[in-house]
Tab-separated table of C-alpha atoms and ligand atoms in Angstrom:
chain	number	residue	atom	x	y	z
A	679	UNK	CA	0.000	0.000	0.000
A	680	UNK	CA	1.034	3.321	-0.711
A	681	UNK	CA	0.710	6.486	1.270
A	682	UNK	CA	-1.624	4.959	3.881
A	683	UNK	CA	-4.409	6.291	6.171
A	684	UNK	CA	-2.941	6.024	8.827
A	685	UNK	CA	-0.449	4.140	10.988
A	686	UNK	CA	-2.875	1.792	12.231
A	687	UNK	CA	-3.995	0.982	8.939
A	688	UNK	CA	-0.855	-0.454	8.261
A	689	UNK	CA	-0.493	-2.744	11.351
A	690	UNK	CA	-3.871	-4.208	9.675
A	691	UNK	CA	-2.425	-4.901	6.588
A	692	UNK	CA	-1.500	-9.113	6.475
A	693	UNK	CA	-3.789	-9.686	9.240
A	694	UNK	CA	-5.161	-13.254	8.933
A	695	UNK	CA	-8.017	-13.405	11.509
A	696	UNK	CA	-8.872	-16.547	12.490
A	697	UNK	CA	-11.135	-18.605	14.577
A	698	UNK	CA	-11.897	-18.350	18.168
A	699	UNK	CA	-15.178	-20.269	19.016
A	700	UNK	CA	-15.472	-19.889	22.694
A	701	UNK	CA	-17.994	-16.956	21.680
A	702	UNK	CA	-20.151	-16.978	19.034
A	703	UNK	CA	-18.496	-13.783	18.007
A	704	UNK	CA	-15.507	-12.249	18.550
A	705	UNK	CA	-14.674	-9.035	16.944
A	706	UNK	CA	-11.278	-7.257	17.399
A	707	UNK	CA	-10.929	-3.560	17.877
A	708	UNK	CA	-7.688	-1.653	17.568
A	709	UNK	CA	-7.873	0.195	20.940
A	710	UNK	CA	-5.148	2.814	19.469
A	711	UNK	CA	-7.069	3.829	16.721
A	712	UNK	CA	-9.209	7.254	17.057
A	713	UNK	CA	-12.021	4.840	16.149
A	714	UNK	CA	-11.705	2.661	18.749
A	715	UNK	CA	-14.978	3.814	20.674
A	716	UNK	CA	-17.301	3.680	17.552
A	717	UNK	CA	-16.057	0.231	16.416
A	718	UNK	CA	-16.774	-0.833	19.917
A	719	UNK	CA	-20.462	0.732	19.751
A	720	UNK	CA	-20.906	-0.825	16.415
A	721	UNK	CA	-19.760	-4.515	17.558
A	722	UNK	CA	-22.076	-4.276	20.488
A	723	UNK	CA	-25.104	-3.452	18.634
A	724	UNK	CA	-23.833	-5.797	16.183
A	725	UNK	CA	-24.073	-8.637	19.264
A	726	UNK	CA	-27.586	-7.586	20.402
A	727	UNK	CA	-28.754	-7.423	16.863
A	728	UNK	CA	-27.638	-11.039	16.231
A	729	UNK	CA	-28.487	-12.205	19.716
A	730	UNK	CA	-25.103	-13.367	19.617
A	731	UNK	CA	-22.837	-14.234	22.325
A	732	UNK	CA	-19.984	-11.115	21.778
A	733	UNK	CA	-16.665	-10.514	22.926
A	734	UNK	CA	-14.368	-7.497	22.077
A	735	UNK	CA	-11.280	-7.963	21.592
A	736	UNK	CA	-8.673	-5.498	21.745
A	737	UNK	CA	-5.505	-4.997	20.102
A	738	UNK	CA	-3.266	-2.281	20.418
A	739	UNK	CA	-2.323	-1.352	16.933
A	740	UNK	CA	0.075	1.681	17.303
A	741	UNK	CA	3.709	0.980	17.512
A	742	UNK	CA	6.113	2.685	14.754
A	743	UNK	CA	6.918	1.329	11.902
A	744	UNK	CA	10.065	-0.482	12.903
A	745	UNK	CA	9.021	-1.705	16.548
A	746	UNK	CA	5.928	-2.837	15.844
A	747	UNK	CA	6.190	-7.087	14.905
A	748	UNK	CA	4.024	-7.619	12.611
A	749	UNK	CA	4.119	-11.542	13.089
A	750	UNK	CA	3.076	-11.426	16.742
A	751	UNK	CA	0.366	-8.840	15.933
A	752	UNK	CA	-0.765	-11.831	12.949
A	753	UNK	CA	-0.256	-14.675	15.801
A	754	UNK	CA	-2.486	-12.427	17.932
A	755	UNK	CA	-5.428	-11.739	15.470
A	756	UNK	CA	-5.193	-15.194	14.276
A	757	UNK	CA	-6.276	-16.739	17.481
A	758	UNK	CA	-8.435	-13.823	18.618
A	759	UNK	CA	-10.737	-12.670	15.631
A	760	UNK	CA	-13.646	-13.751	13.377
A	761	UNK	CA	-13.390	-10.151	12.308
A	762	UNK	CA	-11.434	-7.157	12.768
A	763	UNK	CA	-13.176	-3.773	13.096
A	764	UNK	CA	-12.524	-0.410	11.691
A	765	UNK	CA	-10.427	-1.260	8.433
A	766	UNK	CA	-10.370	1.597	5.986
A	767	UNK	CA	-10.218	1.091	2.326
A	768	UNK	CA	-9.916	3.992	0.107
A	769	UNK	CA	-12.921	4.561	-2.176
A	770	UNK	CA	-10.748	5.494	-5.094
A	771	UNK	CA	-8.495	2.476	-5.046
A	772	UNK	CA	-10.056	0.040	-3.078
A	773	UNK	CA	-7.487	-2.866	-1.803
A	774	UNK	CA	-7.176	-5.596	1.231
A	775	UNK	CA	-4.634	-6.971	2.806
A	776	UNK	CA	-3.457	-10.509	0.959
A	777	UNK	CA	-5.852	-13.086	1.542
A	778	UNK	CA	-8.405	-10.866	3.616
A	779	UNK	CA	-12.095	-10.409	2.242
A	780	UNK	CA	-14.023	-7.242	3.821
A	781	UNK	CA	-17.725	-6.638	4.867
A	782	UNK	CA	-19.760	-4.385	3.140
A	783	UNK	CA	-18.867	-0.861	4.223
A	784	UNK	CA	-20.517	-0.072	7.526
A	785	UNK	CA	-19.659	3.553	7.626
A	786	UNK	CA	-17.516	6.009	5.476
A	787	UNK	CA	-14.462	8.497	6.736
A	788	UNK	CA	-11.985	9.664	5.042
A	789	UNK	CA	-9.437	12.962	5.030
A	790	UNK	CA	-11.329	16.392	6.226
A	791	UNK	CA	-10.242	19.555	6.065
A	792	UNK	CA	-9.903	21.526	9.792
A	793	UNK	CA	-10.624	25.256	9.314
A	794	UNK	CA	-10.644	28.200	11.640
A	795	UNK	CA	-14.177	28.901	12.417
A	796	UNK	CA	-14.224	32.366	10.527
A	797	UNK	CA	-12.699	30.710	7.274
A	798	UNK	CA	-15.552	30.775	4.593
A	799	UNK	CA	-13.673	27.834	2.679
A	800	UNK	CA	-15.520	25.090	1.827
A	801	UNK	CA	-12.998	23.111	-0.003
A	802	UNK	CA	-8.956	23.314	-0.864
A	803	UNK	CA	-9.798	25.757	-3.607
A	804	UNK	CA	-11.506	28.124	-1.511
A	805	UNK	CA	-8.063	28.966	0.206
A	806	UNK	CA	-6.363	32.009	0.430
A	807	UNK	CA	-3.418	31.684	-2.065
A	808	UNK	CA	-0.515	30.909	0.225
A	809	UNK	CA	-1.981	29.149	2.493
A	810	UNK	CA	0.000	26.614	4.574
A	811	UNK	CA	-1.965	23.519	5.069
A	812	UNK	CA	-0.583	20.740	7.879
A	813	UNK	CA	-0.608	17.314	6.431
A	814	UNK	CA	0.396	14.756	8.316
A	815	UNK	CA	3.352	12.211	6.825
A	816	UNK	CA	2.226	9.599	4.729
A	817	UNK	CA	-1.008	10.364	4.838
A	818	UNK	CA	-2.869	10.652	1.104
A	819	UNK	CA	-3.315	14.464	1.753
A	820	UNK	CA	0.140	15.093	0.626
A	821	UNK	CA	-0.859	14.593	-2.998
A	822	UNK	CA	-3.364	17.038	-2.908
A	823	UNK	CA	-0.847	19.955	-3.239
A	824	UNK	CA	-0.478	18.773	-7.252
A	825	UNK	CA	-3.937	19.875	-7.806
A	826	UNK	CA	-3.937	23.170	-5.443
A	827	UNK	CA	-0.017	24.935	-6.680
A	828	UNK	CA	-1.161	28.253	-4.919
A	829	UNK	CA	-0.982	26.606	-1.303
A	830	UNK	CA	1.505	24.957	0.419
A	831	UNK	CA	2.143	21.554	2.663
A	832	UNK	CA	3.620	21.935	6.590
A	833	UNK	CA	4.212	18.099	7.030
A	834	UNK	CA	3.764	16.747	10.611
A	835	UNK	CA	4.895	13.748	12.075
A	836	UNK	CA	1.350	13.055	13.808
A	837	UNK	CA	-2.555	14.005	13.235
A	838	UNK	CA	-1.879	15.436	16.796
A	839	UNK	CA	0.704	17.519	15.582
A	840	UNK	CA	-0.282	18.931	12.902
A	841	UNK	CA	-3.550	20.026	14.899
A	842	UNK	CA	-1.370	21.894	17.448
A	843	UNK	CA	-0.297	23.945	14.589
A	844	UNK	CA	-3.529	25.186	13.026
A	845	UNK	CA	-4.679	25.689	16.915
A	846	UNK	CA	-0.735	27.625	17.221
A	847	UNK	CA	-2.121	29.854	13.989
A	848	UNK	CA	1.136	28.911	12.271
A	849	UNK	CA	-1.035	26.769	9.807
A	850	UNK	CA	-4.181	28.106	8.144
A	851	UNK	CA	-5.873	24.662	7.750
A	852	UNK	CA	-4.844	20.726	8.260
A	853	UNK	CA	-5.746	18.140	6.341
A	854	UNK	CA	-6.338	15.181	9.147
A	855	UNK	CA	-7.874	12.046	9.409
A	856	UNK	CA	-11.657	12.085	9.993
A	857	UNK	CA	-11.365	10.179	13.118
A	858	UNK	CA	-8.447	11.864	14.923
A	859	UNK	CA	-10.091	14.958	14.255
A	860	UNK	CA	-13.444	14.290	15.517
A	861	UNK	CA	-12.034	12.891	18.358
A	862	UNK	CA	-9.924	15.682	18.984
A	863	UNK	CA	-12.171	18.218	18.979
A	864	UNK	CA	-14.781	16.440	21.172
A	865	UNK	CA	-11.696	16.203	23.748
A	866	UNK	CA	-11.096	19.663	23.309
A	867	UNK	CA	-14.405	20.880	23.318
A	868	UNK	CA	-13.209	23.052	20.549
A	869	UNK	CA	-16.089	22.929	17.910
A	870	UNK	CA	-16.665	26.187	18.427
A	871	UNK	CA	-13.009	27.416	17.264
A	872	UNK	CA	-12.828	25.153	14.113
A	873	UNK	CA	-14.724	23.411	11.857
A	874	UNK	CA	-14.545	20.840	9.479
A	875	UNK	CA	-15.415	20.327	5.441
A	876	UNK	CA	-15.060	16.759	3.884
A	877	UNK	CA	-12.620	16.529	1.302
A	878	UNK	CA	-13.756	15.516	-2.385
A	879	UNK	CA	-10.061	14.892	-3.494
A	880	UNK	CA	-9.568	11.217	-5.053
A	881	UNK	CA	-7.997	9.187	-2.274
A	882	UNK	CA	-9.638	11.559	0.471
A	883	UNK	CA	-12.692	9.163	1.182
A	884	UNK	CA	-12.564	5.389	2.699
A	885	UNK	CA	-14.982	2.768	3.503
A	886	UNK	CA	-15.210	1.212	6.925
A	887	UNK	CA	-15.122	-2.035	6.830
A	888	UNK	CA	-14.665	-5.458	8.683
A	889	UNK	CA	-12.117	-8.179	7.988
A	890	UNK	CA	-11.990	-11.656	7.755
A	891	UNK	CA	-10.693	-14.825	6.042
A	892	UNK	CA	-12.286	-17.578	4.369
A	893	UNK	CA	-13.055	-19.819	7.235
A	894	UNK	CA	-15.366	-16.926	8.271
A	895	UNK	CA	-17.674	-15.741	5.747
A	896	UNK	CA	-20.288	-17.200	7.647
A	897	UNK	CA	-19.576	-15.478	10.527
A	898	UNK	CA	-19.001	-12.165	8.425
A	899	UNK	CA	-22.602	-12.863	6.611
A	900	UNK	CA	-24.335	-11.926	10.227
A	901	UNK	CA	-22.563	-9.500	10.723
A	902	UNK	CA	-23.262	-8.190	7.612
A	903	UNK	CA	-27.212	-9.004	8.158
A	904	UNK	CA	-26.967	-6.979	11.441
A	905	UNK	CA	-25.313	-4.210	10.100
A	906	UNK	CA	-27.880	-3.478	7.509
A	907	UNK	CA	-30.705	-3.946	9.852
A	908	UNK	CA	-28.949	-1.390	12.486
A	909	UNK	CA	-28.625	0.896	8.967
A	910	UNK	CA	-32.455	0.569	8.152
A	911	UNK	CA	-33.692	1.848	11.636
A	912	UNK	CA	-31.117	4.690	11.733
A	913	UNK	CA	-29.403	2.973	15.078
A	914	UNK	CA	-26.071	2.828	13.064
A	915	UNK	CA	-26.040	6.141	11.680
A	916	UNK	CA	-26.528	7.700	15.341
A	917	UNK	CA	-23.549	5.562	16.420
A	918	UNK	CA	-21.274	7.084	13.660
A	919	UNK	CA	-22.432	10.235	14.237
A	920	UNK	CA	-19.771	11.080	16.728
A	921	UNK	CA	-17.178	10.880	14.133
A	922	UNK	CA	-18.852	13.434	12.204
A	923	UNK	CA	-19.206	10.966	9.219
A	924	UNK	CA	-21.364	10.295	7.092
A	925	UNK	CA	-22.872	6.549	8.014
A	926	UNK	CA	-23.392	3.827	5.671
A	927	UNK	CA	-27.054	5.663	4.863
A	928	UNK	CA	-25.958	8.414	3.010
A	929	UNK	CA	-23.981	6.284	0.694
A	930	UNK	CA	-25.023	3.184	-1.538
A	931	UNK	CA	-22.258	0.376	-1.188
A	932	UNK	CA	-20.857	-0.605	-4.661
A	933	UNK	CA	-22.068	-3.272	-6.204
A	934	UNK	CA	-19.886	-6.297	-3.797
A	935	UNK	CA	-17.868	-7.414	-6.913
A	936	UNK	CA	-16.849	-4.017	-8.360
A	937	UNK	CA	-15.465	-2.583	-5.200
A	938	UNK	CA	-14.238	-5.629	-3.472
A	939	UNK	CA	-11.481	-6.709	-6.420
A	940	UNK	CA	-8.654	-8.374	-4.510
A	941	UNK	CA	-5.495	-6.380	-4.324
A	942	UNK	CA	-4.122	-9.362	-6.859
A	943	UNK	CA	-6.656	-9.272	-9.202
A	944	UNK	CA	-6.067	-5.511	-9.990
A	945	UNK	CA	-2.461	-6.219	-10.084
A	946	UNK	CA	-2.567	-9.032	-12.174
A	947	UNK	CA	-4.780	-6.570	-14.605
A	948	UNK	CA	-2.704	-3.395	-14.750
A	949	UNK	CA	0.777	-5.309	-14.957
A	950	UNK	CA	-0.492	-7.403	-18.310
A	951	UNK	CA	-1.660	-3.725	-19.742
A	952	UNK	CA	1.776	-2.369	-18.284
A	953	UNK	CA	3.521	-4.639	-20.751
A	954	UNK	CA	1.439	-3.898	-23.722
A	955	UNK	CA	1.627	-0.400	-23.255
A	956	UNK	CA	5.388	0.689	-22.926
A	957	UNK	CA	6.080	3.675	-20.978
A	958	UNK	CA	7.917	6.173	-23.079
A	959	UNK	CA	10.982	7.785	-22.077
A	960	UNK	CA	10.877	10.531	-19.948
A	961	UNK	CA	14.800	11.340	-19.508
A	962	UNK	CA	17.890	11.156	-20.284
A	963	UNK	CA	20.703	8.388	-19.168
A	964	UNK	CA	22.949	11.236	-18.361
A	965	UNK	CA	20.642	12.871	-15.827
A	966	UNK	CA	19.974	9.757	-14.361
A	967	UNK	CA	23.719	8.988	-14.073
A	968	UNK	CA	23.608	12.251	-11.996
A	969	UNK	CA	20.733	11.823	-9.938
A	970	UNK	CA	22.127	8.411	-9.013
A	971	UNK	CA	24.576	10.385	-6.688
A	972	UNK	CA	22.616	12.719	-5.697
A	973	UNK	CA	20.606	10.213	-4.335
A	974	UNK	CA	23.112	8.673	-1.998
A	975	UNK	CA	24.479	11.937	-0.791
A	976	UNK	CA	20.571	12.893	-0.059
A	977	UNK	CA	18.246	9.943	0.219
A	978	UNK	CA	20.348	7.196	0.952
A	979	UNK	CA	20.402	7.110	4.636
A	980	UNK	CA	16.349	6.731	4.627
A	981	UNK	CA	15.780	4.855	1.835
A	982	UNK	CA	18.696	2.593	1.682
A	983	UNK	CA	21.364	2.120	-0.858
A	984	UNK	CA	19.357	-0.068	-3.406
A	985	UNK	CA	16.142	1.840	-2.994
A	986	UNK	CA	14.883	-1.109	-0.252
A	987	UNK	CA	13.485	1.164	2.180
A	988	UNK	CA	14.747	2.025	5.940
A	989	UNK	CA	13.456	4.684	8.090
A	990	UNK	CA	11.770	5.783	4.530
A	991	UNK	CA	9.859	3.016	2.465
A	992	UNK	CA	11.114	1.015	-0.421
A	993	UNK	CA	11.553	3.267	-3.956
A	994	UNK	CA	11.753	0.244	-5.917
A	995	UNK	CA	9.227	-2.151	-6.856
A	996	UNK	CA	5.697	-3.233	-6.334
A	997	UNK	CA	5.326	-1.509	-3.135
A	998	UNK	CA	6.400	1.711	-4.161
A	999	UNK	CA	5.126	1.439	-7.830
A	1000	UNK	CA	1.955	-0.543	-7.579
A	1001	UNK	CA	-0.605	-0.572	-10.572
A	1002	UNK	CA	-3.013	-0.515	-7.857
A	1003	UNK	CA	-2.607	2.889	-6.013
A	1004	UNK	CA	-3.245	4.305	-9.293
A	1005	UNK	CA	-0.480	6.471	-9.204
A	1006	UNK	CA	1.250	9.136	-11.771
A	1007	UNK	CA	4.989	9.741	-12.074
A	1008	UNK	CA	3.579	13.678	-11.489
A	1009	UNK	CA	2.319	12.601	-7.742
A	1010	UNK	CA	5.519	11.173	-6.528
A	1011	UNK	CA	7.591	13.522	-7.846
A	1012	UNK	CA	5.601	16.234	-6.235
A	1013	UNK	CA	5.762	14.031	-2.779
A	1014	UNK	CA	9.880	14.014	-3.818
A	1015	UNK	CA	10.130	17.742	-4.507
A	1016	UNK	CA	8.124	19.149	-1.443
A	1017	UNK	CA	9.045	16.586	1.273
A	1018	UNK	CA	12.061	15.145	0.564
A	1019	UNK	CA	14.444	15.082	2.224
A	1020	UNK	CA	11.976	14.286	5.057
A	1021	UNK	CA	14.378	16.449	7.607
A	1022	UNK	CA	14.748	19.645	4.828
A	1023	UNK	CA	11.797	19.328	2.747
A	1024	UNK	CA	12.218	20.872	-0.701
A	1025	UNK	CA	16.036	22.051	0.462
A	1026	UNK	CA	17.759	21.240	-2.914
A	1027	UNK	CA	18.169	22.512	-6.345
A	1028	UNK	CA	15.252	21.810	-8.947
A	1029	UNK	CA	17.620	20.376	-11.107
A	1030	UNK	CA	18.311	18.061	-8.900
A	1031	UNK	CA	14.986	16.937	-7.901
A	1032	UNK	CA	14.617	16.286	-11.481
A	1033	UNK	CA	17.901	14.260	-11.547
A	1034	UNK	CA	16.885	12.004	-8.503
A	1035	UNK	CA	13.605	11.469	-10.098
A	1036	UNK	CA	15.044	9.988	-13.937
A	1037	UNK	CA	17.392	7.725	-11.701
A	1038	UNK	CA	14.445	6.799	-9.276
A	1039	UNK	CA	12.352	6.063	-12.866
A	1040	UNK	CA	14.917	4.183	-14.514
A	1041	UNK	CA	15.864	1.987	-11.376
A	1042	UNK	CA	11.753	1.060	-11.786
A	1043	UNK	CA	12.592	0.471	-15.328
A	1044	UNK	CA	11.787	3.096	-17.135
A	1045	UNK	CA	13.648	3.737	-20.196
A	1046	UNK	CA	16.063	6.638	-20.761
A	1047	UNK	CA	15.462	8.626	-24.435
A	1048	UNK	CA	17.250	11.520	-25.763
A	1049	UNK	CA	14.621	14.118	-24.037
A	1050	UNK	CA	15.620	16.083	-20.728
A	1051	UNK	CA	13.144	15.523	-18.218
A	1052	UNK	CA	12.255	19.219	-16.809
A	1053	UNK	CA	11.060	19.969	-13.677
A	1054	UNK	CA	7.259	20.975	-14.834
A	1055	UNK	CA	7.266	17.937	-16.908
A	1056	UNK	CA	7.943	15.675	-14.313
A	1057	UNK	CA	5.576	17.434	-12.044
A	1058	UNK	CA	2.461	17.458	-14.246
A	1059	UNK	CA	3.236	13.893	-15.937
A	1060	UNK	CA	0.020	11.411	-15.794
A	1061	UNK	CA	2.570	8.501	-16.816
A	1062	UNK	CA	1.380	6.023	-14.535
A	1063	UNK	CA	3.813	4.710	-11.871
A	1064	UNK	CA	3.988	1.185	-12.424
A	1065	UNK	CA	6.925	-0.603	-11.650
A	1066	UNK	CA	8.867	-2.799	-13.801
A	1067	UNK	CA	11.840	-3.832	-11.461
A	1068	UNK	CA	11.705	-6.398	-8.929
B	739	LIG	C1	15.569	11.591	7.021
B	739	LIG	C2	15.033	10.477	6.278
B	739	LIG	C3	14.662	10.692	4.834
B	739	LIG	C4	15.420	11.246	3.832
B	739	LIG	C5	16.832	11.818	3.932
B	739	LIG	C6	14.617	11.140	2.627
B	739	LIG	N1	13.428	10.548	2.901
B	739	LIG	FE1	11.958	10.127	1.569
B	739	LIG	N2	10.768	9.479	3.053
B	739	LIG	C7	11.134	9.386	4.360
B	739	LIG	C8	10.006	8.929	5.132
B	739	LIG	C9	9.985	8.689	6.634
B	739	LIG	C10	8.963	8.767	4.222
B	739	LIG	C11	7.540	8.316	4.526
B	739	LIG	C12	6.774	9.487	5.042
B	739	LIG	C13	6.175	10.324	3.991
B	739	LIG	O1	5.712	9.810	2.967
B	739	LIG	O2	6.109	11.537	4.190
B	739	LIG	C14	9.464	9.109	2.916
B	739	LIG	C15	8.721	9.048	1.755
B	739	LIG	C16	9.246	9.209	0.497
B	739	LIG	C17	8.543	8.976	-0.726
B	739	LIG	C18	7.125	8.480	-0.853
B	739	LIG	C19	7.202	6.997	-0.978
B	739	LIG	C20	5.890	6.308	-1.190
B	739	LIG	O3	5.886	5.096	-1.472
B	739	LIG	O4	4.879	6.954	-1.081
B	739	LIG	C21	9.402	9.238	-1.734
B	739	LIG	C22	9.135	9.084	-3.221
B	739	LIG	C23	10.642	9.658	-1.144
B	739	LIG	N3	10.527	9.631	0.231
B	739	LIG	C24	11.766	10.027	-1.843
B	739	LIG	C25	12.902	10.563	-1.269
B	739	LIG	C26	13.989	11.139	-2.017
B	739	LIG	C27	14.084	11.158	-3.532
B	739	LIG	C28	14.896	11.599	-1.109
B	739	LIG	C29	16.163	12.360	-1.389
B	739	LIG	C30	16.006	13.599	-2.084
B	739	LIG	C31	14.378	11.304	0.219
B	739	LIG	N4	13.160	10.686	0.078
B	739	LIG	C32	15.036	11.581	1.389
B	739	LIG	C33	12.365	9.671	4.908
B	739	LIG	C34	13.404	10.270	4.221
């Protein structure tokens, strides 16, 4: 997955849940996650809609990237779930973790935008021009600076962060999770100071859903069953409520097939058209001769020597170029040239930028022409991002 969510998103991803049968239900709630309080209110009117013996079990999902072990978390799930609560699955690109199937959405969330209670904004475009906006790392929001040129991103390490900064006044908006916000701002009883707009943006909106592995479809069936009678009597949309989202009411699920493709099956389908369709070339070997040094002396340390990923992720590849995500060479480079370095965002020359990009391409397998790759070009290019390396 590419820019995810959020943290805990990620923790979910290669969860196998698996059977426990000493309830008739056992649903698994990340207790770190700013949803933690609705996906318990939803799994306990899930239990007394189903007359079902229910247990909660919690998980604590948070952990950073490196500490967290993945494998225990897996062992964990594996023994504890028949479904895990509060997954979020981006509308625009819809994708599960390997081998998981997911629920029909029982709510929606996504990225909001946190204004100042005088701002008349009701969307990005509606900002003053030269506007910083606080973004939180890694989170999809980061793209949306392609689309807006006249503002700019302050990148925060957490939701909570960036939220101290709009409340500081040294931001003019955020762009934050739906959850942490709403959350947030019931904590601080600060509705009255700021107020939020939903963003539109593709990648901004997500599904809730629940997940689960073969060997519980049954199990995910009631649930299922409950959900939508909870939805029909308006019980479920008063229990989403609090997170200032819209509940699964106000939206009609996809047809089951169209927006539940497995992560695979998408890949499988963009990498065959990735080979009929030959990317064209975009730079020149010289620049990314250059840019190949210029990325050691600048990127290096984060992302490792061959591009494998370290404290940063993995530049090479499936995981960084995945058919999938539905990215353009234009988004990443704009990620590249405003963020990175993560320490001194957008601290060197363009030209170099543009160097580190055709040697970042090339490594992906993209092939070098006779054409220098400008700096405009490479930020407004729709050539997909699909990797060719290994
Ligand atoms: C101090 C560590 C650090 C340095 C130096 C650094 N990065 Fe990063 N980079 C990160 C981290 C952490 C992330 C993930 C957080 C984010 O996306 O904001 C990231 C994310 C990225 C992404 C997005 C990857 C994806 O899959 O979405 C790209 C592309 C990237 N870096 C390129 C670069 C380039 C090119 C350089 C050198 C000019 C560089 N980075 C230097 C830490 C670093």
């Amino acid at each position: 997955m590419r820019i995810r969510p959020t943290r805990y998103a990620l923790v979910l991803l290669g969860v196998a849940a698996g059977g426990a049968h000493a309830a008739d239900l056992t649903l698994c709630v990340d207790r770190s996650s700013p949803m933690a309080q609705t996906d318990v209110a939803v799994a306990q009117a899930v239990g007394s809609q189903t007359h079902a013996k229910t247990k909660i079990h919690y998980f604590d999902g948070s952990g950073d990237d490196d500490g967290f072990d993945l494998k225990e978390f897996n062992a964990l799930a594996k023994a504890s779930c028949d479904l895990v609560l509060g997954f979020p699955v981006d509308a625009d690109a819809p994708g599960l973790p390997e081998g998981m199937r997911a629920t029909t959405p029982y709510g929606h969330t996504g990225f909001v935008l946190v204004l100042p209670s005088a701002s008349r904004a009701t969307s990005l475009d509606g900002l003053a021009k030269g506007t910083r906006v606080a973004v939180t790392y890694q989170t999809t929001p980061n793209l949306f600076f392609v689309a807006h040129p006249t503002i700019s991103a302050d990148v925060h390490l957490t939701d909570d962060d960036g939220l101290a900064a709009l409340d500081r006044g040294t931001v003019g908006a955020a762009m934050i999770w739906g959850p942490t916000v709403a959350k947030h701002l019931k904590a601080a009883k600060e509705t009255q100071r700021f107020h939020t707009v939903e963003l539109t943006d593709a990648h901004a909106r997500f599904d809730l859903v629940a997940l689960y592995d073969d060997a519980h479809a049954e199990v995910a069936h009631r649930f299922e069953s409950a959900v939508a009678a909870l939805n029909t009597d308006g019980r479920l949309g008063k229990l989403l409520s609090p997170m200032a989202m819209a509940g699964a009411a106000t939206r009609t699920p996809a047809p089951r097939n169209a927006l539940w493709r497995s992560p695979r099956d998408t890949t499988a389908s963009a990498s065959c058209a990735s080979k009929d369709t030959k990317p064209p070339p975009l730079f020149t070997t010289a620049q990314a001769d250059a840019g190949a040094t210029k990325y050691s002396d600048n990127c290096a340390q984060c992302h490792g020597p061959t591009l494998e990923g370290r404290a940063g992720p993995a530049l090479k590849g499936k995981h960084f170029a995945n058919p999938a995500a539905n990215f353009h060479v234009g988004d990443i480079f704009t990620i590249v040239s405003q963020n990175m370095p993560a320490t001194q965002p957008a601290s060197l020359p363009q030209d170099d930028y543009v160097e580190i990009m055709a040697f970042l391409l090339r490594e992906n397998g993209y092939p070098a022409g006779s054409a220098k790759l400008t700096f405009d070009e490479a930020k407004q290019s729709k050539v997909p991002l699909v990797s060719n390396a290994n």
